[in-house]
CSV table of C-alpha atoms and ligand atoms in Angstrom, one decimal:
chain,number,residue,atom,x,y,z
A,1,MET,CA,-76.4,17.6,-11.2
A,2,ASN,CA,-75.3,19.8,-7.8
A,3,PRO,CA,-79.2,22.5,-6.9
A,4,PHE,CA,-77.6,26.1,-7.8
A,5,SER,CA,-79.7,29.2,-8.2
A,6,PHE,CA,-79.9,31.2,-11.3
A,7,GLU,CA,-79.6,35.1,-11.6
A,8,ARG,CA,-80.1,36.9,-15.2
A,9,ALA,CA,-78.2,40.3,-15.2
A,10,ALA,CA,-79.3,43.2,-16.1
A,11,ASP,CA,-76.3,44.8,-17.6
A,12,VAL,CA,-73.0,44.2,-17.6
A,13,ALA,CA,-72.2,46.1,-14.2
A,14,GLY,CA,-75.1,43.8,-11.9
A,15,ALA,CA,-73.1,40.9,-13.9
A,16,ILE,CA,-69.8,41.3,-12.6
A,17,ASN,CA,-71.1,42.8,-9.2
A,18,LEU,CA,-73.6,39.0,-8.8
A,19,VAL,CA,-70.6,37.1,-9.5
A,20,HIS,CA,-68.0,38.8,-7.8
A,21,ALA,CA,-69.9,38.5,-4.8
A,22,LYS,CA,-71.1,35.2,-4.8
A,23,ALA,CA,-68.1,32.6,-4.3
A,24,GLY,CA,-68.9,29.9,-6.4
A,25,ALA,CA,-70.8,32.1,-9.2
A,26,LYS,CA,-70.1,31.7,-12.6
A,27,TYR,CA,-71.4,33.4,-15.6
A,28,LEU,CA,-73.8,32.0,-18.1
A,29,GLY,CA,-73.9,32.0,-21.9
A,30,GLY,CA,-75.6,29.7,-24.4
A,31,GLY,CA,-74.7,27.0,-22.1
A,32,THR,CA,-73.6,24.6,-25.0
A,33,ASN,CA,-70.3,23.7,-23.1
A,34,LEU,CA,-71.2,24.5,-18.7
A,35,VAL,CA,-74.4,23.2,-18.3
A,36,ASP,CA,-72.8,19.8,-20.5
A,37,LEU,CA,-70.2,20.2,-18.2
A,38,MET,CA,-72.4,20.7,-14.1
A,39,ARG,CA,-74.1,17.1,-16.4
A,40,GLU,CA,-70.6,15.5,-15.8
A,41,GLY,CA,-70.0,16.6,-12.8
A,42,CYS,CA,-67.3,18.3,-14.8
A,43,GLU,CA,-68.0,22.5,-12.8
A,44,ARG,CA,-70.0,22.5,-9.6
A,45,PRO,CA,-70.8,26.3,-9.5
A,46,GLU,CA,-73.6,27.5,-6.9
A,47,THR,CA,-75.2,30.7,-9.2
A,48,LEU,CA,-75.7,31.2,-12.7
A,49,VAL,CA,-75.7,34.1,-13.3
A,50,ASP,CA,-77.0,34.1,-17.0
A,51,VAL,CA,-75.4,37.1,-19.2
A,52,THR,CA,-76.6,35.9,-23.3
A,53,ALA,CA,-78.9,39.1,-23.1
A,54,LEU,CA,-76.2,41.2,-22.2
A,55,SER,CA,-73.8,42.4,-24.8
A,56,THR,CA,-76.2,41.2,-28.3
A,57,ALA,CA,-74.8,43.8,-31.2
A,58,ILE,CA,-72.9,43.5,-34.2
A,59,GLU,CA,-71.0,46.8,-35.0
A,60,ASP,CA,-69.3,48.6,-37.3
A,61,ARG,CA,-66.7,50.9,-35.9
A,62,ASP,CA,-64.7,53.6,-37.0
A,63,GLY,CA,-61.7,52.5,-38.6
A,64,GLY,CA,-62.6,49.9,-39.5
A,65,GLY,CA,-63.7,46.8,-38.3
A,66,LEU,CA,-65.9,45.0,-36.4
A,67,LEU,CA,-67.7,44.6,-32.2
A,68,ILE,CA,-68.9,41.1,-31.7
A,69,GLY,CA,-71.1,41.6,-28.6
A,70,ALA,CA,-70.5,39.0,-26.7
A,71,GLY,CA,-73.9,37.7,-26.3
A,72,VAL,CA,-74.2,37.4,-30.2
A,73,ARG,CA,-75.2,33.8,-31.1
A,74,ASN,CA,-72.6,31.6,-33.0
A,75,THR,CA,-75.2,31.1,-35.9
A,76,ALA,CA,-76.1,35.4,-36.3
A,77,VAL,CA,-71.9,35.7,-37.0
A,78,ALA,CA,-71.5,33.3,-39.4
A,79,GLU,CA,-74.8,35.4,-41.1
A,80,HIS,CA,-73.9,38.1,-40.9
A,81,ARG,CA,-73.2,40.2,-43.9
A,82,GLY,CA,-69.7,42.0,-42.7
A,83,VAL,CA,-68.2,38.8,-41.6
A,84,ARG,CA,-69.2,37.3,-44.6
A,85,THR,CA,-67.6,39.6,-46.2
A,86,ARG,CA,-64.6,41.2,-44.8
A,87,TYR,CA,-63.6,37.8,-42.4
A,88,PRO,CA,-64.9,34.7,-44.6
A,89,ALA,CA,-62.5,32.1,-42.4
A,90,LEU,CA,-64.6,33.8,-39.3
A,91,ALA,CA,-67.7,32.1,-40.7
A,92,ARG,CA,-66.8,29.5,-42.3
A,93,ALA,CA,-64.7,28.5,-39.1
A,94,ILE,CA,-68.3,29.1,-37.3
A,95,LEU,CA,-70.1,27.1,-39.8
A,96,SER,CA,-67.5,24.0,-39.4
A,97,GLY,CA,-68.4,23.4,-35.6
A,98,ALA,CA,-70.6,21.4,-33.7
A,99,SER,CA,-73.7,21.3,-35.5
A,100,GLY,CA,-76.6,23.7,-36.6
A,101,GLN,CA,-78.5,23.1,-32.8
A,102,ILE,CA,-75.6,24.3,-31.5
A,103,ARG,CA,-74.8,27.0,-32.8
A,104,ASN,CA,-77.9,28.3,-32.7
A,105,MET,CA,-77.5,28.1,-28.7
A,106,ALA,CA,-73.7,29.4,-28.5
A,107,THR,CA,-72.9,32.9,-27.4
A,108,VAL,CA,-68.9,34.2,-28.6
A,109,GLY,CA,-68.3,35.1,-25.1
A,110,GLY,CA,-68.8,30.9,-24.5
A,111,ASN,CA,-67.4,29.5,-27.2
A,112,VAL,CA,-63.8,31.9,-26.3
A,113,LEU,CA,-64.9,30.4,-22.9
A,114,GLN,CA,-65.2,26.5,-23.8
A,115,ARG,CA,-62.9,24.2,-21.3
A,116,THR,CA,-59.6,23.2,-23.4
A,117,ARG,CA,-60.6,19.3,-22.3
A,118,CYS,CA,-60.3,16.0,-23.9
A,119,THR,CA,-62.9,12.8,-23.4
A,120,TYR,CA,-60.8,11.8,-20.2
A,121,PHE,CA,-61.3,15.0,-18.5
A,122,TYR,CA,-65.3,14.1,-18.2
A,123,ASP,CA,-64.3,10.6,-17.1
A,124,GLU,CA,-64.6,10.8,-13.3
A,125,ALA,CA,-62.7,7.4,-13.7
A,126,ALA,CA,-59.8,9.0,-15.0
A,127,HIS,CA,-57.2,10.7,-13.8
A,128,CYS,CA,-56.9,14.6,-15.4
A,129,ASN,CA,-54.8,16.9,-13.7
A,130,LYS,CA,-57.5,19.6,-15.8
A,131,ARG,CA,-60.7,17.6,-13.7
A,132,GLU,CA,-59.1,17.2,-9.8
A,133,PRO,CA,-55.2,19.1,-9.7
A,134,GLY,CA,-52.3,16.7,-8.6
A,135,THR,CA,-54.7,13.7,-9.9
A,136,GLY,CA,-51.9,12.8,-12.9
A,137,CYS,CA,-52.9,13.2,-16.8
A,138,ASP,CA,-54.2,9.7,-18.4
A,139,ALA,CA,-53.6,10.9,-22.0
A,140,VAL,CA,-50.7,10.6,-22.2
A,141,ASP,CA,-50.0,7.2,-22.1
A,142,GLY,CA,-53.1,6.6,-23.4
A,143,PHE,CA,-55.5,7.3,-26.1
A,144,ASN,CA,-54.5,9.9,-27.2
A,145,ARG,CA,-54.9,10.3,-31.5
A,146,ILE,CA,-56.5,13.6,-31.1
A,147,HIS,CA,-54.4,15.4,-28.8
A,148,ALA,CA,-51.8,18.0,-28.8
A,149,ILE,CA,-48.8,18.5,-30.6
A,150,LEU,CA,-47.6,21.5,-29.8
A,151,GLY,CA,-47.2,23.2,-26.1
A,152,ALA,CA,-48.2,20.8,-24.3
A,153,SER,CA,-46.3,19.6,-20.9
A,154,PRO,CA,-46.8,16.1,-18.9
A,155,SER,CA,-49.1,18.1,-17.2
A,156,CYS,CA,-51.8,18.1,-20.0
A,157,VAL,CA,-52.4,17.6,-23.6
A,158,ALA,CA,-55.4,18.1,-24.5
A,159,THR,CA,-56.5,20.3,-27.7
A,160,HIS,CA,-58.9,23.8,-27.9
A,161,PRO,CA,-61.8,22.7,-29.3
A,162,SER,CA,-63.2,25.6,-30.1
A,163,ASP,CA,-62.7,26.5,-34.3
A,164,MET,CA,-64.1,30.2,-34.3
A,165,CYS,CA,-61.2,31.6,-32.5
A,166,VAL,CA,-58.7,29.5,-34.4
A,167,ALA,CA,-60.3,32.3,-37.2
A,168,LEU,CA,-60.4,34.7,-34.5
A,169,VAL,CA,-56.3,34.9,-33.4
A,170,ALA,CA,-55.5,34.6,-37.3
A,171,LEU,CA,-57.6,37.7,-37.6
A,172,ASP,CA,-55.8,39.6,-34.3
A,173,ALA,CA,-58.5,39.8,-32.6
A,174,VAL,CA,-59.3,41.8,-28.9
A,175,VAL,CA,-61.3,40.7,-26.5
A,176,HIS,CA,-63.0,43.2,-24.7
A,177,LEU,CA,-62.9,42.7,-21.1
A,178,GLU,CA,-64.7,44.4,-17.9
A,179,GLY,CA,-64.2,43.2,-14.7
A,180,PRO,CA,-64.3,44.7,-10.8
A,181,ASN,CA,-61.1,46.7,-11.5
A,182,GLY,CA,-62.5,48.5,-14.8
A,183,ALA,CA,-62.6,47.4,-18.6
A,184,ARG,CA,-59.7,46.3,-20.3
A,185,THR,CA,-58.2,44.9,-23.9
A,186,LEU,CA,-56.1,42.0,-24.3
A,187,PRO,CA,-55.3,40.2,-27.6
A,188,LEU,CA,-56.8,36.6,-28.3
A,189,THR,CA,-54.1,35.4,-28.5
A,190,ASP,CA,-52.7,36.3,-24.8
A,191,LEU,CA,-55.9,35.2,-23.5
A,192,HIS,CA,-55.6,31.1,-23.3
A,193,ARG,CA,-52.7,29.7,-21.5
A,194,LEU,CA,-50.8,26.7,-22.4
A,195,PRO,CA,-51.2,24.1,-19.9
A,196,GLY,CA,-47.5,24.5,-18.1
A,197,ASP,CA,-47.8,22.8,-14.3
A,198,ARG,CA,-51.1,24.5,-14.0
A,199,PRO,CA,-53.6,22.7,-17.1
A,200,GLU,CA,-57.1,23.9,-14.2
A,201,ILE,CA,-56.3,27.1,-16.0
A,202,ASP,CA,-57.6,28.2,-18.9
A,203,THR,CA,-57.3,31.5,-19.4
A,204,GLU,CA,-56.3,35.0,-18.4
A,205,LEU,CA,-59.2,35.7,-17.0
A,206,ARG,CA,-58.7,37.3,-14.0
A,207,PRO,CA,-61.1,37.1,-11.1
A,208,GLY,CA,-64.9,37.9,-11.9
A,209,GLU,CA,-64.2,39.1,-15.7
A,210,LEU,CA,-66.8,38.7,-18.2
A,211,ILE,CA,-66.2,39.3,-21.9
A,212,THR,CA,-68.1,41.9,-22.9
A,213,GLY,CA,-66.9,41.7,-27.0
A,214,VAL,CA,-65.0,40.7,-29.2
A,215,GLU,CA,-63.6,43.5,-31.6
A,216,LEU,CA,-61.9,42.7,-34.9
A,217,PRO,CA,-59.5,45.2,-37.2
A,218,GLU,CA,-60.4,46.5,-40.0
A,219,LEU,CA,-58.1,44.0,-41.7
A,220,PRO,CA,-57.8,44.2,-45.7
A,221,LEU,CA,-56.3,41.0,-46.2
A,222,ALA,CA,-58.7,39.4,-44.8
A,223,GLN,CA,-61.2,39.3,-46.9
A,224,ARG,CA,-59.6,36.7,-48.9
A,225,SER,CA,-58.9,34.6,-46.0
A,226,THR,CA,-60.3,31.4,-45.5
A,227,TYR,CA,-60.8,27.8,-43.0
A,228,ARG,CA,-59.3,24.1,-44.3
A,229,LYS,CA,-61.3,21.9,-40.9
A,230,VAL,CA,-59.9,18.6,-40.8
A,231,ARG,CA,-61.6,15.9,-39.1
A,232,ASP,CA,-63.1,12.3,-38.8
A,233,ARG,CA,-66.3,12.5,-39.9
A,234,ALA,CA,-68.3,15.1,-42.1
A,235,SER,CA,-69.8,17.1,-38.9
A,236,TYR,CA,-69.9,17.4,-35.8
A,237,ALA,CA,-66.5,17.0,-34.7
A,238,PHE,CA,-63.5,18.5,-33.4
A,239,ALA,CA,-60.7,19.2,-35.9
A,240,LEU,CA,-57.6,17.0,-36.3
A,241,VAL,CA,-55.9,20.2,-37.4
A,242,SER,CA,-57.9,23.2,-38.1
A,243,VAL,CA,-56.1,26.7,-39.9
A,244,ALA,CA,-57.4,29.8,-40.3
A,245,ALA,CA,-55.3,31.5,-43.0
A,246,ALA,CA,-55.8,34.9,-44.4
A,247,LEU,CA,-52.5,35.4,-47.6
A,248,GLU,CA,-51.8,38.4,-49.9
A,249,VAL,CA,-49.8,38.4,-52.6
A,250,GLU,CA,-48.0,41.1,-54.9
A,251,ASN,CA,-46.8,40.3,-58.2
A,252,GLY,CA,-45.9,36.7,-57.2
A,253,THR,CA,-44.7,37.4,-53.7
A,254,VAL,CA,-46.0,36.8,-50.0
A,255,LYS,CA,-46.8,40.7,-49.1
A,256,ASP,CA,-49.0,39.4,-45.4
A,257,VAL,CA,-49.9,36.8,-44.6
A,258,ARG,CA,-52.4,36.3,-41.2
A,259,LEU,CA,-52.3,31.7,-39.8
A,260,ALA,CA,-53.6,29.8,-37.2
A,261,LEU,CA,-54.5,26.7,-36.1
A,262,GLY,CA,-55.9,24.3,-34.8
A,263,GLY,CA,-56.2,21.0,-33.1
A,264,VAL,CA,-52.8,20.8,-31.9
A,265,ALA,CA,-52.2,23.0,-28.8
A,266,HIS,CA,-53.6,23.8,-25.4
A,267,LYS,CA,-54.7,27.2,-27.2
A,268,PRO,CA,-55.6,28.8,-30.9
A,269,TRP,CA,-52.6,28.4,-32.3
A,270,ARG,CA,-51.0,31.9,-34.0
A,271,ALA,CA,-48.7,30.7,-36.2
A,272,ALA,CA,-45.5,32.9,-36.2
A,273,LYS,CA,-43.2,31.0,-37.2
A,274,ALA,CA,-44.9,30.6,-40.6
A,275,GLU,CA,-45.9,33.8,-40.7
A,276,ALA,CA,-42.6,35.1,-40.7
A,277,ALA,CA,-41.0,32.5,-43.0
A,278,LEU,CA,-43.3,33.5,-45.7
A,279,LYS,CA,-43.1,37.2,-45.3
A,280,GLY,CA,-41.3,38.2,-48.6
A,281,GLN,CA,-41.1,34.7,-50.4
A,282,PRO,CA,-42.5,33.7,-53.6
A,283,ALA,CA,-45.9,32.7,-53.4
A,284,THR,CA,-45.3,29.0,-54.3
A,285,GLU,CA,-45.9,25.4,-53.3
A,286,ALA,CA,-42.3,25.4,-51.6
A,287,SER,CA,-42.4,28.4,-49.6
A,288,PHE,CA,-45.9,27.3,-48.3
A,289,ARG,CA,-44.2,23.7,-47.6
A,290,ALA,CA,-41.3,25.5,-45.7
A,291,ALA,CA,-43.4,28.2,-43.7
A,292,ALA,CA,-45.5,24.8,-42.4
A,293,GLU,CA,-42.3,22.9,-41.7
A,294,ALA,CA,-40.4,25.8,-39.9
A,295,GLU,CA,-44.3,25.7,-37.5
A,296,LEU,CA,-43.8,22.4,-37.1
A,297,THR,CA,-39.9,22.6,-35.6
A,298,ASP,CA,-40.7,22.4,-32.2
A,299,ALA,CA,-44.1,19.7,-32.9
A,300,LYS,CA,-43.7,16.7,-30.3
A,301,PRO,CA,-46.1,13.6,-31.1
A,302,LEU,CA,-47.4,11.5,-28.3
A,303,ARG,CA,-48.0,7.4,-29.5
A,304,ASP,CA,-50.9,8.1,-31.1
A,305,ASN,CA,-51.1,10.9,-33.0
A,306,GLY,CA,-47.5,11.4,-34.6
A,307,PHE,CA,-49.8,11.1,-37.8
A,308,LYS,CA,-50.9,15.6,-37.3
A,309,ILE,CA,-47.5,16.5,-37.3
A,310,GLU,CA,-48.2,15.7,-42.0
A,311,LEU,CA,-51.2,16.3,-41.7
A,312,ALA,CA,-50.8,20.1,-40.4
A,313,LYS,CA,-47.8,20.6,-42.6
A,314,ARG,CA,-49.8,19.6,-46.0
A,315,ALA,CA,-53.1,21.7,-44.4
A,316,ILE,CA,-51.2,25.1,-43.8
A,317,ALA,CA,-49.4,23.9,-47.5
A,318,ALA,CA,-53.6,23.8,-49.1
A,319,THR,CA,-55.0,26.3,-47.4
A,320,LEU,CA,-52.0,29.2,-48.3
A,321,GLY,CA,-52.4,27.4,-52.0
A,322,GLU,CA,-55.7,27.5,-52.0
A,323,LEU,CA,-55.4,31.8,-51.5
A,324,ALA,CA,-53.0,32.0,-54.1
A,325,GLY,CA,-55.3,31.1,-56.6
A,326,ASP,CA,-54.7,27.3,-56.8
A,327,LYS,CA,-57.4,24.3,-57.3
A,328,ARG,CA,-56.3,22.2,-54.3
B,401,SF4,FE1,-56.8,15.8,-18.6
B,401,SF4,FE2,-55.7,17.6,-20.1
B,401,SF4,FE3,-54.5,15.4,-19.6
B,401,SF4,FE4,-57.3,15.6,-20.8
B,401,SF4,S1,-54.6,15.8,-21.4
B,401,SF4,S2,-57.2,13.8,-19.2
B,401,SF4,S3,-57.8,17.5,-19.8
B,401,SF4,S4,-55.2,16.1,-18.0
């Protein structure tokens, strides 16, 4: 690991000033991704600015909704009564991720900003455009069972690993940002990028910007939401495919729906085509399957991950069926 200096920020303005003032400075949350990447030589910050003491509350908002501070640990979010009762998909997504020890350390801001990556990214001997731009991507013709089927590019076929973000994207979460040029908000769906020809850039963050919180809007249908994760083993594994969904059915018809997928793209994937296909349709298995087909129309498999297309369709249909009252 390269030498680096360490600072602890007293407040948000101080943190931004520290990172802005020092080239090669990065914010540090729980360190469960960044420190790993530093050990492997994938990241070489010269200064770490610890922001874990900032924005550590979960607050009710006046119009309903919750504002979750970026420094809140993942475990605390999953255990929060308001999250469990009003946004159960989020609690379930968090509890399906990583391990108990990692969830105790990881912060909300850090989880959102963990790198999109694959195993080749960690391997110094591999060609990886994300690690070293312009060197190629060994995953494209390599072992690519866990890689993307939607929105990928010849430059990078990695998937975003967060479970939490899939639920947040489905639940219309908005990210609160502060930076050298002031504060702004951004829908979480717009924060993460598809790889295009710049896969080394994961997000639309501007230089020096700090995530201070993630806001969940008042969303009554979210009380009927869930998260389903399909993976190779029962714990501590990234999703092959995951589904976050919220469903409102009235008189047998889909009145409203939110749907997002994980494990399929460089970013948490809001399933807008499926949502559009479902609204106003009968809440039946046939409708759920048709919506899944619509979402996966543009899926492009790699050599080893063609199974993900059918897996995603079945996972979508089963999750919606569960919310509609099926016993699957
Ligand atoms: Fe690197 Fe992306 Fe290719 Fe993986 S898929 S080797 S992260 S460029």
